[in-house]
Short mmCIF file of C-alpha atoms in Angstrom, two decimals:
data_model
loop_
_atom_site.label_atom_id
_atom_site.label_comp_id
_atom_site.label_asym_id
_atom_site.label_seq_id
_atom_site.Cartn_x
_atom_site.Cartn_y
_atom_site.Cartn_z
CA UNK M 1 30.91 -12.20 -46.33
CA UNK M 2 29.45 -11.24 -42.95
CA UNK M 3 29.02 -12.07 -39.29
CA UNK M 4 26.81 -11.97 -36.20
CA UNK M 5 28.23 -10.28 -33.11
CA UNK M 6 29.37 -12.54 -30.26
CA UNK M 7 27.79 -10.51 -27.47
CA UNK M 8 24.97 -8.41 -28.85
CA UNK M 9 24.00 -10.65 -31.79
CA UNK M 10 23.77 -7.93 -34.44
CA UNK M 11 24.26 -8.83 -38.11
CA UNK M 12 26.89 -7.15 -40.29
CA UNK M 13 28.36 -7.42 -43.77
CA UNK M 14 32.13 -7.72 -44.13
CA UNK M 15 33.01 -4.25 -45.44
CA UNK M 16 35.75 -5.75 -47.66
CA UNK M 17 33.52 -8.42 -49.19
CA UNK M 18 32.76 -6.78 -52.55
CA UNK M 19 36.38 -5.74 -53.06
CA UNK M 20 37.71 -9.17 -52.05
CA UNK M 21 35.21 -10.93 -54.31
CA UNK M 22 36.10 -8.79 -57.34
CA UNK M 23 39.86 -9.07 -56.78
CA UNK M 24 39.68 -12.85 -56.29
CA UNK M 25 37.67 -13.21 -59.51
CA UNK M 26 40.12 -10.95 -61.38
CA UNK M 27 43.02 -13.10 -60.13
CA UNK M 28 41.32 -16.22 -61.52
CA UNK M 29 40.64 -17.77 -58.11
CA UNK M 30 37.71 -20.03 -57.34
CA UNK M 31 35.44 -18.17 -54.95
CA UNK M 32 33.22 -19.29 -52.08
CA UNK M 33 32.06 -17.45 -48.97
CA UNK M 34 31.41 -18.10 -45.33
CA UNK M 35 29.22 -16.41 -42.77
CA UNK M 36 30.60 -16.23 -39.23
CA UNK M 37 27.51 -17.29 -37.32
CA UNK M 38 26.62 -16.95 -33.69
CA UNK M 39 23.07 -18.21 -34.28
CA UNK M 40 21.42 -19.97 -31.36
CA UNK M 41 18.41 -21.31 -33.25
CA UNK M 42 16.89 -21.85 -36.68
CA UNK M 43 15.22 -18.42 -36.75
CA UNK M 44 18.54 -16.63 -36.28
CA UNK M 45 20.22 -18.87 -38.88
CA UNK M 46 17.51 -17.97 -41.40
CA UNK M 47 18.12 -14.25 -40.67
CA UNK M 48 21.77 -14.88 -41.42
CA UNK M 49 20.96 -16.73 -44.66
CA UNK M 50 18.73 -13.85 -45.75
CA UNK M 51 21.59 -11.42 -45.17
CA UNK M 52 24.03 -13.63 -47.11
CA UNK M 53 21.59 -13.83 -50.04
CA UNK M 54 21.35 -10.01 -50.05
CA UNK M 55 25.13 -9.64 -49.86
CA UNK M 56 25.70 -12.12 -52.69
CA UNK M 57 22.98 -10.50 -54.79
CA UNK M 58 23.14 -13.30 -57.37
CA UNK M 59 26.95 -13.36 -57.62
CA UNK M 60 28.43 -16.56 -59.07
CA UNK M 61 30.31 -18.83 -56.67
CA UNK M 62 32.53 -21.78 -57.51
CA UNK M 63 32.66 -23.08 -53.95
CA UNK M 64 30.06 -23.37 -51.19
CA UNK M 65 28.42 -20.84 -48.94
CA UNK M 66 29.63 -22.06 -45.55
CA UNK M 67 27.97 -21.76 -42.14
CA UNK M 68 30.90 -20.97 -39.81
CA UNK M 69 29.56 -21.33 -36.28
CA UNK M 70 32.16 -21.21 -33.53
CA UNK M 71 31.60 -21.38 -29.80
CA UNK M 72 32.98 -18.20 -28.29
CA UNK M 73 33.98 -19.05 -24.75
CA UNK M 74 36.64 -16.35 -24.39
CA UNK M 75 34.39 -13.28 -24.56
CA UNK M 76 32.60 -12.46 -21.32
CA UNK M 77 28.87 -12.50 -21.99
CA UNK M 78 29.24 -14.44 -25.23
CA UNK M 79 25.87 -15.64 -26.48
CA UNK M 80 27.31 -18.98 -27.65
CA UNK M 81 29.06 -19.95 -24.42
CA UNK M 82 26.51 -22.56 -23.38
CA UNK M 83 24.75 -23.08 -26.73
CA UNK M 84 22.96 -26.39 -27.19
CA UNK M 85 24.51 -28.67 -29.84
CA UNK M 86 21.16 -29.89 -31.15
CA UNK M 87 19.85 -26.34 -31.60
CA UNK M 88 23.08 -25.24 -33.28
CA UNK M 89 22.99 -28.24 -35.64
CA UNK M 90 19.38 -27.41 -36.53
CA UNK M 91 20.48 -23.82 -37.16
CA UNK M 92 23.22 -25.04 -39.52
CA UNK M 93 20.76 -27.20 -41.43
CA UNK M 94 18.27 -24.30 -41.72
CA UNK M 95 21.02 -21.98 -43.02
CA UNK M 96 22.27 -24.54 -45.54
CA UNK M 97 18.77 -25.41 -46.77
CA UNK M 98 17.96 -21.74 -47.25
CA UNK M 99 21.16 -21.06 -49.19
CA UNK M 100 20.59 -24.23 -51.22
CA UNK M 101 17.16 -22.97 -52.21
CA UNK M 102 18.87 -19.75 -53.34
CA UNK M 103 20.94 -21.89 -55.74
CA UNK M 104 24.22 -22.25 -53.86
CA UNK M 105 26.22 -25.27 -52.74
CA UNK M 106 26.52 -25.22 -48.97
CA UNK M 107 28.74 -26.42 -46.17
CA UNK M 108 29.56 -26.28 -42.47
CA UNK M 109 32.85 -25.19 -40.92
CA UNK M 110 34.08 -26.93 -37.79
CA UNK M 111 37.12 -27.61 -35.69
CA UNK M 112 37.76 -30.91 -33.92
CA UNK M 113 36.00 -29.84 -30.73
CA UNK M 114 32.77 -28.72 -32.40
CA UNK M 115 32.95 -31.64 -34.82
CA UNK M 116 33.09 -34.18 -32.03
CA UNK M 117 31.22 -32.43 -29.19
CA UNK M 118 28.72 -29.95 -30.66
CA UNK M 119 27.45 -31.01 -34.08
CA UNK M 120 25.11 -33.91 -34.77
CA UNK M 121 27.08 -35.01 -37.83
CA UNK M 122 24.30 -37.32 -39.02
CA UNK M 123 22.19 -34.20 -39.75
CA UNK M 124 25.04 -32.57 -41.71
CA UNK M 125 25.72 -35.45 -44.12
CA UNK M 126 24.24 -33.55 -47.09
CA UNK M 127 26.60 -30.59 -46.75
CA UNK M 128 30.27 -30.02 -47.46
CA UNK M 129 32.49 -30.15 -44.36
CA UNK M 130 35.28 -27.60 -43.94
CA UNK M 131 37.58 -28.84 -41.19
CA UNK M 132 39.87 -26.53 -39.24
CA UNK M 133 42.68 -28.68 -37.87
CA UNK M 134 46.13 -27.07 -38.25
CA UNK M 135 48.98 -29.52 -38.56
CA UNK M 136 50.71 -31.91 -40.95
CA UNK M 137 47.59 -34.03 -41.54
CA UNK M 138 43.86 -33.90 -40.65
CA UNK M 139 43.05 -35.79 -37.44
CA UNK M 140 39.26 -35.81 -37.81
CA UNK M 141 37.89 -39.34 -37.89
CA UNK M 142 35.25 -38.45 -40.50
CA UNK M 143 35.51 -37.31 -44.12
CA UNK M 144 36.00 -33.61 -44.81
CA UNK M 145 35.75 -31.78 -48.13
CA UNK M 146 38.03 -28.89 -47.19
CA UNK M 147 40.90 -28.82 -44.71
CA UNK M 148 42.25 -25.66 -43.07
CA UNK M 149 45.76 -26.82 -42.20
CA UNK M 150 47.46 -23.56 -41.20
CA UNK M 151 46.67 -20.20 -39.63
CA UNK M 152 50.14 -18.83 -40.42
CA UNK M 153 50.47 -19.02 -44.20
CA UNK M 154 51.67 -16.22 -46.45
CA UNK M 155 50.21 -14.96 -49.70
CA UNK M 156 51.97 -12.39 -51.92
CA UNK M 157 50.21 -9.04 -51.59
CA UNK M 158 48.60 -9.82 -48.22
CA UNK M 159 50.28 -8.60 -45.04
CA UNK M 160 50.31 -10.83 -41.97
CA UNK M 161 49.29 -14.43 -41.42
CA UNK M 162 46.75 -16.05 -43.71
CA UNK M 163 44.70 -19.21 -43.15
CA UNK M 164 45.68 -21.86 -45.69
CA UNK M 165 43.18 -24.47 -46.92
CA UNK M 166 43.06 -27.34 -49.35
CA UNK M 167 40.09 -28.84 -51.15
CA UNK M 168 40.13 -32.55 -50.40
CA UNK M 169 37.59 -33.85 -52.93
CA UNK M 170 38.20 -31.94 -56.18
CA UNK M 171 34.83 -30.22 -56.13
CA UNK M 172 32.91 -33.42 -55.50
CA UNK M 173 30.52 -31.58 -53.24
CA UNK M 174 27.62 -33.22 -51.51
CA UNK M 175 24.11 -32.50 -52.77
CA UNK M 176 22.24 -29.46 -51.49
#
């Protein structure tokens, strides 16, 4: 539903969010959202959660609001290049707690590298885990609630490659 810039750190709403939300609902799809975070601390994560709450404006969700923090080490001057794992984990917890207080289920998106080398998973046990690990099966040692298994899927009506995901635990989400 929105993002924080990788270099300058500004917050922005996805300009297609409202349209995508309405069309997904009209198609009978279960809907959740994610915020592409570049937060470096709890304060920035809470700014992001405030923006997500404004964007959602009370909209109903079937699936979690997900904190999607990804280390950006390919953009020169990226603010997340040398981010501290403990601070980023605390940011994820702050975001999820804030969105939980707003009445939403919450989760954290991660790939294998961030899952093993950045996050303190013990602090994320109360939140859904959305694992990005393309391939024939998930290779993450720990339980995940959602699995992103392809970046090259196709969906009728959408041009180009589409990420494909599966819900692993039939909406048995962790508590807020």
